[in-house]
XYZ file of C-alpha atoms in Angstrom:
734
model
C 73.162 183.371 147.570
C 73.554 183.194 151.291
C 76.866 183.708 152.996
C 78.846 180.454 153.497
C 78.743 179.077 157.025
C 81.548 176.880 158.359
C 82.219 175.038 161.570
C 84.601 172.440 162.942
C 83.480 169.756 165.385
C 85.528 168.328 168.228
C 86.928 165.496 166.109
C 88.234 167.838 163.458
C 85.703 167.161 160.726
C 84.858 170.426 159.008
C 81.589 171.199 157.285
C 80.607 174.192 155.178
C 77.093 175.255 154.232
C 76.154 177.443 151.263
C 72.715 178.592 150.114
C 72.300 178.879 146.359
C 69.673 180.418 144.107
C 66.004 179.594 144.194
C 64.717 176.063 143.867
C 64.748 174.551 140.392
C 67.415 172.322 138.914
C 70.964 172.017 140.228
C 74.056 170.755 138.374
C 77.513 170.116 139.836
C 80.734 169.593 137.891
C 84.335 169.106 138.975
C 86.814 170.964 136.784
C 90.288 169.489 136.458
C 91.904 166.696 138.453
C 92.951 167.664 141.951
C 92.319 171.349 141.285
C 89.657 171.583 143.981
C 87.421 173.530 141.591
C 83.709 172.764 141.746
C 81.107 174.601 139.662
C 77.445 174.612 140.658
C 74.725 175.803 138.290
C 71.193 176.454 139.519
C 68.422 177.054 137.010
C 64.900 178.248 137.670
C 62.485 178.157 134.756
C 58.811 179.133 134.493
C 56.646 178.290 131.449
C 54.378 181.140 130.354
C 52.007 180.553 127.453
C 54.219 179.398 124.547
C 57.471 180.703 126.055
C 59.765 179.890 128.953
C 61.310 182.440 131.271
C 64.223 181.426 133.432
C 67.120 182.451 135.579
C 70.505 180.797 136.090
C 73.077 181.298 138.820
C 76.655 180.054 138.675
C 78.749 179.384 141.787
C 82.421 178.492 141.972
C 84.527 176.842 144.663
C 88.273 176.327 144.529
C 88.622 174.541 147.872
C 86.684 171.319 147.138
C 83.340 172.924 147.955
C 84.212 174.347 151.354
C 83.274 177.834 150.182
C 81.519 179.197 147.107
C 81.393 182.512 145.298
C 78.490 183.689 143.188
C 80.094 184.236 139.763
C 76.900 184.671 137.750
C 78.254 187.971 136.443
C 80.921 186.007 134.530
C 78.170 184.692 132.249
C 76.364 188.049 132.085
C 73.403 186.618 134.015
C 72.507 184.575 130.932
C 69.977 181.764 131.125
C 71.910 178.476 130.752
C 70.242 175.448 129.198
C 70.306 172.611 131.719
C 70.098 169.908 129.031
C 73.597 170.916 127.885
C 74.917 171.031 131.438
C 78.404 172.080 132.470
C 80.745 170.682 129.816
C 84.109 170.078 131.495
C 86.959 168.765 129.323
C 87.972 165.115 129.831
C 91.697 165.954 129.789
C 91.366 167.841 133.117
C 93.076 170.881 131.566
C 90.627 173.334 133.106
C 88.482 173.871 130.020
C 84.767 174.257 130.662
C 81.786 175.437 128.572
C 78.241 176.626 129.226
C 75.594 177.059 126.524
C 73.370 180.094 127.068
C 70.078 181.187 125.541
C 70.152 184.787 124.285
C 66.809 184.594 122.525
C 66.324 188.331 122.972
C 68.865 188.760 120.185
C 67.753 185.604 118.422
C 70.448 183.071 119.163
C 72.667 181.049 121.478
C 75.887 181.993 123.195
C 78.759 179.784 124.300
C 80.656 180.756 127.454
C 84.171 179.331 127.330
C 86.775 179.098 130.082
C 90.345 177.829 129.919
C 91.257 178.702 133.504
C 89.021 176.413 135.577
C 86.082 178.813 135.459
C 87.883 181.907 136.759
C 86.945 183.796 133.592
C 84.591 183.115 130.686
C 84.724 184.355 127.098
C 81.325 184.732 125.363
C 80.995 183.535 121.761
C 77.784 183.858 119.749
C 76.998 180.624 117.928
C 75.997 180.668 114.233
C 73.479 177.882 114.925
C 71.098 176.546 117.568
C 72.724 173.493 119.220
C 70.849 170.213 119.380
C 73.272 168.356 121.685
C 76.042 169.270 124.099
C 79.432 170.137 122.620
C 81.519 166.957 122.292
C 85.210 167.198 123.127
C 87.760 165.347 121.023
C 89.407 163.044 123.610
C 92.716 163.400 121.795
C 92.611 167.212 121.537
C 90.110 169.058 123.708
C 90.500 172.246 121.664
C 88.492 170.475 118.961
C 84.729 170.183 119.377
C 81.764 168.903 117.391
C 78.030 169.307 117.841
C 74.790 169.098 115.883
C 72.423 171.955 115.147
C 68.661 171.669 115.405
C 68.169 172.966 111.860
C 68.385 169.907 109.562
C 70.905 168.409 112.008
C 74.004 170.035 110.549
C 77.370 168.844 111.881
C 79.511 171.729 113.146
C 83.179 171.645 114.128
C 85.515 174.001 115.973
C 89.298 173.679 116.098
C 89.896 176.574 118.513
C 87.836 175.629 121.568
C 84.610 177.071 120.253
C 85.879 180.499 119.160
C 84.949 179.839 115.526
C 82.760 177.192 113.921
C 82.300 175.736 110.461
C 79.640 173.414 109.112
C 81.232 170.247 107.750
C 78.168 168.116 106.912
C 74.385 168.234 106.891
C 71.613 165.791 107.830
C 73.666 164.030 110.515
C 71.783 161.654 112.814
C 74.431 160.528 115.305
C 78.062 161.575 115.769
C 80.922 160.053 117.762
C 84.610 160.852 118.170
C 86.853 157.942 117.223
C 90.582 157.334 117.770
C 93.256 159.492 116.147
C 91.019 162.566 115.718
C 88.542 160.653 113.540
C 84.826 161.465 113.484
C 82.162 158.841 112.755
C 78.583 159.780 111.942
C 75.426 158.544 110.264
C 73.575 160.583 107.649
C 70.611 160.302 105.301
C 70.641 162.496 102.209
C 67.276 161.349 100.891
C 65.127 161.331 104.007
C 65.029 161.695 107.765
C 66.895 159.973 110.557
C 63.723 158.012 111.263
C 64.198 156.020 108.047
C 65.573 152.934 109.758
C 68.091 150.997 107.782
C 68.540 153.737 105.168
C 71.444 155.630 106.758
C 75.044 155.842 105.581
C 77.926 155.575 108.049
C 80.645 158.068 107.146
C 84.046 158.923 108.553
C 86.447 161.843 108.367
C 90.049 161.755 109.565
C 90.932 165.372 108.669
C 88.280 167.373 110.504
C 85.749 167.367 107.681
C 87.965 168.261 104.755
C 87.289 164.866 103.181
C 84.827 162.058 103.882
C 84.572 158.338 103.274
C 81.393 156.265 103.324
C 82.237 153.055 105.164
C 78.773 151.462 105.376
C 75.245 151.778 104.007
C 71.814 150.463 104.990
C 72.728 151.504 108.500
C 70.394 152.132 111.402
C 73.092 153.296 113.852
C 76.535 152.408 115.103
C 78.602 152.025 118.263
C 82.301 152.491 119.019
C 83.683 150.300 121.797
C 87.279 149.431 122.629
C 89.053 148.923 119.308
C 85.833 147.839 117.603
C 83.311 149.619 115.373
C 79.844 148.021 115.294
C 77.098 148.558 112.752
C 73.648 146.990 112.715
C 72.614 146.489 109.089
C 69.061 145.971 107.894
C 67.107 144.791 104.901
C 64.578 142.188 105.942
C 66.427 140.719 108.885
C 69.205 142.374 110.813
C 72.772 141.493 111.714
C 75.714 143.107 113.435
C 78.852 143.894 111.443
C 82.178 144.485 113.170
C 85.375 146.226 112.103
C 88.712 146.345 113.914
C 90.393 148.765 111.484
C 88.100 151.766 111.622
C 85.611 150.561 109.026
C 87.994 149.653 106.210
C 87.113 145.951 106.397
C 83.997 144.534 108.044
C 83.020 141.052 109.160
C 79.471 139.938 109.760
C 79.254 138.923 113.410
C 78.289 135.305 113.978
C 75.142 136.147 115.942
C 71.517 135.106 115.487
C 69.526 137.384 113.215
C 66.618 139.276 114.767
C 63.239 140.355 113.464
C 61.652 143.783 113.688
C 60.310 143.095 117.182
C 63.751 142.232 118.580
C 66.975 144.137 119.145
C 70.699 143.816 119.698
C 72.439 145.711 122.481
C 76.141 146.354 122.819
C 76.835 145.943 126.550
C 80.557 146.623 126.815
C 83.880 146.037 125.083
C 87.533 146.268 125.996
C 90.598 145.932 123.816
C 90.142 142.149 123.719
C 86.472 141.232 123.362
C 82.807 142.255 123.201
C 79.709 141.515 125.282
C 76.549 141.618 123.150
C 72.914 141.054 124.142
C 70.517 139.479 121.634
C 66.833 139.829 122.453
C 64.716 136.687 122.610
C 61.673 136.482 120.306
C 58.390 137.585 121.789
C 57.860 139.964 124.678
C 59.802 137.972 127.267
C 61.940 140.835 128.564
C 65.012 138.623 128.316
C 67.649 137.472 125.857
C 71.102 135.939 125.586
C 74.530 137.442 126.222
C 77.159 136.461 123.654
C 80.910 137.001 124.033
C 83.264 137.427 121.083
C 86.682 136.287 120.035
C 89.485 138.829 119.655
C 88.269 139.654 116.119
C 84.822 140.571 117.380
C 83.315 138.259 114.793
C 82.920 134.756 116.246
C 80.558 134.774 119.242
C 79.653 132.160 121.838
C 76.747 131.937 124.236
C 77.677 133.287 127.643
C 74.411 133.732 129.581
C 70.824 132.793 128.752
C 67.645 134.405 130.151
C 69.498 137.704 130.559
C 67.064 140.336 131.850
C 66.691 143.221 129.399
C 63.232 144.752 129.341
C 61.962 145.666 125.901
C 59.663 148.311 127.354
C 62.214 150.340 129.263
C 65.309 149.078 127.450
C 66.998 148.635 130.802
C 69.526 146.035 131.874
C 71.341 145.485 135.149
C 74.598 144.655 133.339
C 77.383 146.244 135.411
C 81.136 146.382 134.837
C 82.924 145.968 138.177
C 85.954 148.237 137.824
C 87.580 147.316 141.142
C 88.648 143.819 140.028
C 89.693 142.401 136.671
C 87.264 140.180 134.769
C 84.204 140.811 136.963
C 80.736 141.637 135.593
C 77.344 141.486 137.281
C 73.801 141.375 135.893
C 70.318 139.914 136.392
C 68.547 136.962 134.833
C 64.887 136.051 134.562
C 64.727 132.564 136.045
C 62.611 129.773 134.592
C 59.943 130.407 137.230
C 59.776 134.101 136.263
C 61.666 135.760 139.122
C 64.631 138.137 138.867
C 67.984 136.889 140.195
C 71.481 138.380 140.277
C 74.430 136.537 138.727
C 78.122 137.392 138.551
C 81.103 136.298 136.440
C 84.732 136.512 137.507
C 86.275 135.395 134.188
C 84.812 137.698 131.520
C 81.677 135.687 130.947
C 83.061 132.149 130.781
C 80.990 131.079 133.808
C 78.235 132.795 135.790
C 77.029 132.092 139.320
C 74.553 133.451 141.854
C 75.652 135.595 144.803
C 76.169 133.990 148.173
C 74.060 135.090 151.110
C 75.962 137.407 153.461
C 76.616 135.734 156.809
C 75.055 138.628 158.725
C 71.721 138.535 156.859
C 68.933 135.977 156.692
C 66.037 134.939 154.495
C 62.474 134.707 155.714
C 61.415 131.546 157.528
C 59.528 130.086 154.560
C 62.533 130.339 152.223
C 65.045 129.206 154.865
C 62.921 126.160 155.689
C 61.659 125.038 152.290
C 64.257 126.384 149.840
C 67.500 127.003 151.752
C 69.587 126.648 148.583
C 67.629 129.567 147.069
C 68.525 131.962 149.895
C 70.815 134.361 148.038
C 71.760 137.999 147.685
C 70.165 139.932 144.827
C 71.496 143.321 143.712
C 69.250 146.202 142.661
C 70.409 148.148 139.605
C 68.845 149.870 136.568
C 65.828 147.582 136.322
C 64.848 148.412 139.906
C 65.034 152.137 139.219
C 62.894 151.677 136.104
C 60.078 150.112 138.110
C 60.348 152.997 140.610
C 61.835 151.083 143.517
C 63.475 153.057 146.310
C 67.017 152.643 144.925
C 68.827 156.010 144.939
C 72.154 154.689 143.617
C 73.420 151.985 141.277
C 76.264 149.591 142.216
C 79.513 151.495 142.753
C 83.135 150.425 142.265
C 86.372 152.281 141.513
C 89.685 151.091 140.000
C 91.618 152.768 142.832
C 89.606 150.927 145.530
C 90.664 147.339 144.800
C 87.972 144.729 145.420
C 85.373 147.140 146.813
C 81.738 147.153 145.643
C 78.824 149.031 147.225
C 75.306 148.161 146.121
C 71.682 148.055 147.165
C 70.323 144.572 147.558
C 67.939 142.159 149.228
C 68.242 138.601 150.492
C 65.744 135.922 149.500
C 64.843 133.467 146.771
C 64.364 136.347 144.308
C 64.809 140.093 144.030
C 62.455 141.730 146.530
C 60.157 144.683 145.893
C 60.650 145.840 149.478
C 62.986 148.679 150.389
C 66.570 147.423 149.879
C 69.601 147.587 152.156
C 73.216 148.502 151.372
C 75.702 145.645 150.961
C 79.484 145.812 150.629
C 81.954 143.372 149.081
C 85.674 143.742 149.725
C 86.807 140.907 147.434
C 85.249 141.809 144.103
C 81.886 140.119 144.642
C 82.805 136.689 146.020
C 81.470 137.523 149.491
C 79.174 140.258 150.782
C 78.329 142.015 154.038
C 75.109 143.722 155.105
C 76.481 147.194 155.815
C 73.525 149.579 156.251
C 69.811 149.025 156.720
C 67.623 150.858 154.240
C 68.477 152.793 151.055
C 71.351 155.303 151.136
C 73.383 157.619 148.967
C 77.003 156.435 149.168
C 80.446 157.182 147.820
C 84.038 155.944 148.015
C 86.736 158.348 149.235
C 90.522 158.133 149.673
C 90.897 155.203 147.248
C 88.707 153.002 149.432
C 90.158 154.058 152.775
C 86.909 155.841 153.606
C 83.292 155.003 152.769
C 80.603 157.635 153.309
C 76.810 157.298 153.211
C 73.709 159.319 154.013
C 70.214 157.909 154.416
C 67.782 158.281 151.519
C 64.455 159.196 153.064
C 61.495 161.537 152.705
C 62.367 163.032 156.085
C 65.053 165.664 156.740
C 68.349 164.261 158.049
C 71.321 165.692 159.911
C 73.593 162.634 160.157
C 76.204 161.277 157.784
C 77.709 157.807 158.197
C 81.302 156.785 157.511
C 83.486 153.683 157.679
C 87.282 153.353 157.780
C 87.358 149.538 157.511
C 85.678 148.891 154.150
C 82.162 148.833 155.539
C 82.506 146.508 158.531
C 81.867 149.197 161.161
C 80.065 152.519 160.667
C 80.155 155.751 162.656
C 77.774 158.725 162.555
C 78.434 162.458 162.492
C 75.872 165.248 162.930
C 76.730 167.623 160.102
C 74.079 170.253 160.868
C 71.724 171.351 163.627
C 69.086 172.206 161.021
C 68.137 168.952 159.215
C 68.181 168.871 155.431
C 66.043 167.129 152.823
C 68.837 165.375 150.911
C 68.653 165.317 147.115
C 72.082 163.843 146.453
C 75.711 163.404 147.391
C 78.818 163.970 145.307
C 82.596 163.719 145.550
C 85.445 164.394 143.171
C 85.721 161.754 140.401
C 88.398 159.134 140.959
C 87.626 158.581 144.646
C 90.900 160.118 145.838
C 89.403 163.103 147.640
C 88.547 163.353 151.352
C 85.663 165.786 150.785
C 82.021 165.011 150.143
C 79.232 167.439 149.226
C 75.567 167.010 150.108
C 72.870 169.073 148.445
C 69.223 169.494 149.245
C 66.785 171.976 150.738
C 65.150 172.989 153.985
C 61.452 173.143 154.851
C 60.790 176.375 152.977
C 61.967 174.905 149.614
C 63.177 178.397 148.681
C 66.880 177.778 148.027
C 69.295 174.993 147.308
C 71.661 174.185 150.177
C 75.089 172.602 149.614
C 77.021 171.252 152.610
C 80.612 170.072 152.150
C 82.290 167.886 154.777
C 86.078 167.498 154.949
C 87.107 164.200 156.559
C 90.829 164.872 156.312
C 91.265 165.755 159.972
C 89.558 162.537 160.996
C 92.932 160.900 160.327
C 96.038 161.894 162.221
C 98.625 160.589 159.775
C 99.328 159.441 156.249
C 99.637 155.712 155.642
C 103.086 154.118 155.654
C 104.376 150.811 154.306
C 103.460 148.958 157.493
C 99.793 149.850 157.074
C 99.431 147.638 153.994
C 99.174 143.877 153.601
C 99.392 141.589 150.585
C 96.088 140.385 149.147
C 95.692 137.739 146.440
C 92.809 138.664 144.144
C 90.236 135.995 143.243
C 91.392 133.813 146.131
C 87.956 133.944 147.794
C 86.472 131.429 145.359
C 84.661 128.939 147.632
C 85.707 126.048 145.385
C 89.339 126.958 145.947
C 90.147 125.483 142.555
C 91.937 128.387 140.925
C 94.089 129.701 143.802
C 93.783 133.213 142.414
C 94.417 132.227 138.793
C 91.972 134.127 136.593
C 92.483 134.852 132.890
C 95.910 133.280 133.005
C 97.658 135.011 135.894
C 97.536 135.869 139.571
C 97.431 139.411 140.908
C 98.721 140.220 144.379
C 97.824 143.710 145.616
C 98.958 145.814 148.537
C 95.811 146.760 150.450
C 95.199 148.852 153.520
C 94.746 146.916 156.756
C 91.197 147.144 158.010
C 92.282 147.956 161.570
C 94.455 150.924 160.627
C 93.296 154.548 160.585
C 95.312 156.634 158.121
C 94.796 158.243 154.747
C 96.109 156.892 151.443
C 96.487 160.391 150.012
C 95.866 161.852 146.579
C 99.108 160.414 145.163
C 98.239 156.854 146.158
C 98.697 154.361 143.311
C 97.531 150.761 143.259
C 100.505 148.407 143.699
C 100.285 144.869 142.348
C 102.480 141.930 141.378
C 101.637 139.545 138.522
C 102.568 135.872 138.125
C 101.564 133.565 135.232
C 99.426 130.430 135.593
C 99.198 127.198 133.576
C 96.149 126.904 131.346
C 93.079 125.049 132.600
C 89.523 124.734 131.354
C 88.745 127.945 133.231
C 90.818 129.883 130.687
C 88.423 129.062 127.842
C 85.033 130.148 126.612
C 82.896 127.486 125.010
C 83.429 127.666 121.253
C 80.695 128.311 118.726
C 78.283 125.374 118.728
C 79.068 124.472 122.344
C 77.739 125.580 125.716
C 78.236 125.013 129.445
C 75.229 123.354 131.088
C 74.138 124.927 134.344
C 76.416 124.001 137.273
C 78.961 122.429 134.914
C 82.441 123.489 133.809
C 82.495 121.270 130.706
C 81.666 122.557 127.228
C 79.250 120.232 125.445
C 78.025 120.315 121.863
C 74.665 121.898 121.109
C 72.240 119.168 120.063
C 70.996 120.973 116.955
C 74.546 121.395 115.611
C 75.920 117.907 116.199
C 77.479 116.342 113.122
C 77.317 119.516 111.048
C 80.451 121.082 109.542
C 81.150 124.551 110.876
C 82.071 126.786 107.953
C 82.276 130.543 107.820
C 83.311 133.243 105.389
C 86.261 135.452 106.313
C 87.958 137.879 103.943
C 86.121 136.345 100.963
C 87.447 132.869 101.718
C 85.530 129.914 103.195
C 87.053 128.694 106.445
C 86.210 125.492 108.283
C 86.333 125.274 112.063
C 87.397 122.077 113.779
C 86.947 122.481 117.527
C 86.895 120.337 120.640
C 84.565 122.906 122.169
C 86.941 125.429 123.721
C 88.241 128.839 122.616
C 90.710 130.763 124.763
C 89.208 133.827 126.424
C 90.517 136.947 124.639
C 93.204 138.583 126.750
C 93.913 135.411 128.739
C 97.659 135.101 129.485
C 97.924 131.476 130.679
C 100.927 129.386 129.635
C 101.172 125.644 128.859
C 98.794 123.292 130.630
C 95.453 122.488 129.004
C 95.631 123.157 125.248
C 92.472 121.868 123.511
C 92.483 121.217 119.779
C 91.144 124.033 117.636
C 91.869 124.622 113.979
C 90.611 126.984 111.284
C 91.298 125.676 107.768
C 91.190 127.748 104.593
C 89.143 125.690 102.122
C 90.448 127.777 99.185
C 86.852 128.406 98.176
C 85.656 131.919 97.445
C 82.603 133.212 99.286
C 80.810 136.523 98.985
C 78.247 138.684 100.728
C 75.749 141.078 99.179
C 75.786 143.249 102.294
C 77.977 145.806 100.573
C 77.954 149.468 99.746
C 75.757 150.677 96.823
C 78.408 150.331 94.141
C 79.128 146.775 95.214
C 76.289 145.411 93.069
C 77.911 146.871 89.974
C 81.262 145.475 91.055
C 79.827 141.990 91.540
C 78.280 142.070 88.037
C 81.637 143.118 86.612
C 83.346 140.284 88.481
C 80.893 137.705 87.169
C 81.327 138.918 83.574
C 85.090 138.909 83.887
C 85.135 135.449 85.414
C 82.895 134.112 82.646
C 85.151 135.611 80.005
C 88.272 134.193 81.610
C 89.822 137.515 82.608
C 91.907 137.623 85.768
C 89.047 138.104 88.192
C 91.047 137.346 91.302
C 93.123 140.498 90.875
C 89.990 142.633 90.498
C 88.356 141.067 93.544
C 91.369 141.886 95.686
C 91.778 145.389 94.328
C 88.204 146.629 94.072
C 86.064 144.464 96.328
C 88.154 143.552 99.346
C 89.125 147.146 100.036
C 86.594 148.460 102.513
C 83.657 146.181 101.672
C 81.539 144.300 104.186
C 82.799 140.751 104.549
C 80.569 137.950 105.741
C 81.706 136.179 108.891
C 78.859 133.791 109.512
C 78.813 130.091 110.187
C 76.935 128.631 107.260
C 75.649 125.840 109.472
C 73.454 128.384 111.239
C 71.759 129.349 107.975
C 71.468 125.736 106.867
C 69.910 124.711 110.144
C 67.445 127.601 110.129
C 66.376 126.820 106.569
C 66.054 123.116 107.290
C 64.180 123.390 110.577
C 62.741 126.930 110.581
C 63.787 127.608 114.156
C 61.300 129.902 115.815
C 62.663 133.384 116.393
C 65.694 133.093 114.115
C 65.228 134.927 110.839
C 66.651 133.708 107.572
C 69.625 135.833 106.627
C 68.701 138.243 103.876
C 71.248 138.160 101.038
C 71.260 141.942 100.660
C 71.874 142.507 104.292
C 73.321 145.245 106.551
C 72.183 147.494 109.437
C 73.168 149.496 112.474
C 71.491 150.117 115.738
C 70.193 152.893 117.874
C 72.827 154.213 120.253
C 71.726 156.131 123.281
C 73.228 159.588 123.475
C 75.192 159.056 126.623
C 78.930 159.432 126.329
C 79.748 157.622 129.554
C 77.499 154.715 128.993
C 78.744 151.218 128.174
C 75.355 150.136 126.876
C 74.034 151.019 123.446
C 70.961 149.642 121.759
C 71.449 148.239 118.269
C 67.851 147.790 117.188
């Protein structure tokens, strides 16, 4: 490694340059929260015949990347597997792990640190890991992983010092709440046997197990919900809100073998689920759930979700409550961006920024189609020049940075960077061309660097939420930029750039400290009150969204000061009376385009809506509206809605293996006059899958054979494929 170089320019901005290892792969990881510790791992690997030879170098900074030390000796110059990365604990306690290959002695070695990477303790593993070590969010001393050999599940209760095998043939594993572990397994075959897996759970670190579902493909944990996609002939999602003890069949259309479900996101109140359309359309429908996760309503049709790349633009906007953004495939086959501000009750297109314009043909012939379109995952899949996805942070209220284009559809040309300071209601063209960007100082500072094939020496920054931008020459020797990074949480004032020079021989990391750009810390007079959701052009809600108003203290755009690491978002809440905006359309109803009214679906008119819940038939009487889960409105509009217990038993055959025997026993006992009700409650209701499906859907499918909706198999249950990505909100339930 080269010796760190530092300099300070006339305005006080300080940059530091470090050269690291030879070219190959580079990984960065922040350790702790506010510790200033940054670890950088470079790995160089050369394939030779049937073997790979490689070298790893580890560098450590404890001043937010301003200087680095080569600490490769702490890991005994061991080759570190890049696919396992730098595993930093989510509790910010300073724990970090690296998985090394010591094939010369026939195994793998775990390097463990409890002191922010100052020292590492080597531990030889009794297995070859298949995935990265997974921390228990509730106790980061406890870890699980899978081994390559027959996919054994291994657990450690002492931060990787010792390991014990707790199960074999495990396909997918997830940590659940309260130290629970959920996983799928297949005793009689491989993980490729779709629909033949068992979903199991342990709450005592593998000392005992409980099978909570069978005929499972995969599963997803989201919010307080557990999802399983169950398969026999057709497939359906099952949902549990009590950790798999009791399940309800989600009221969603069944899918055939060519289609899929995808869990998009969930909070403590509700679920967003995508259901693929039949055929190879690349689109489907988003459904939103009630607070039980069982009754779903249509939220958005023609939702873009490519079956080839399994990519969707669905984005959770974390800087403002209730906001989600995604893309649709319009009726004329073009991709458009839509946004919701009320958790999926209504969707709308993005307004054109005032400082950008459509081409003459669109402006003249289709002025109402001149809109902003945001580039996200789909654009990266088709190899567009989009270096970053949309960015928002909870600490930077209302701010969104994203690549986009203006026109009547999403453009294939190189996009520009747009900024919204009100959660997506209005947008501003901020920077021409694609950029890497980040949010610093809780939104008080935005930083960007151009994404180009040419070397650059300028970084851009804004202190007024993207309205005005300034440039700073951070080096006299331009750099080919590979990426930009800052400490998670957006509270830091430091940003690190990494890339290489013309010779491609070494990685170069340059860290810029913007702290001295500001002369003072912000005081009370630097903030103003801002009413969230008040930028609605209709002006109908006056900031009322999901039942209450939120008034935030936000930094004035014309002030130059820093919020500081201890800055906390300040807000005041006030309740609102209920209106139609506080309701999703109920099952069997939908909102026509450009309408706020819920109208009855034609194919369901005049049909009784019955469903099975907890082995009892319920009838729904609805005027078309169901309150949005989590909505806090009071009084006002209160539409009629009633669920009536018809006192009629209903059953599902989508049960665990022993359920068939139990059902036979129940039938015999009922025929012989024995007290069957007691047995049903005691032996069947405890932990079995319970149907929660509107019977009118089945009746209508059978009567009319709707194209693309499968008949519901009476032996039914399945779970879907979840991508191995712990920070992802999107999981495929095929």
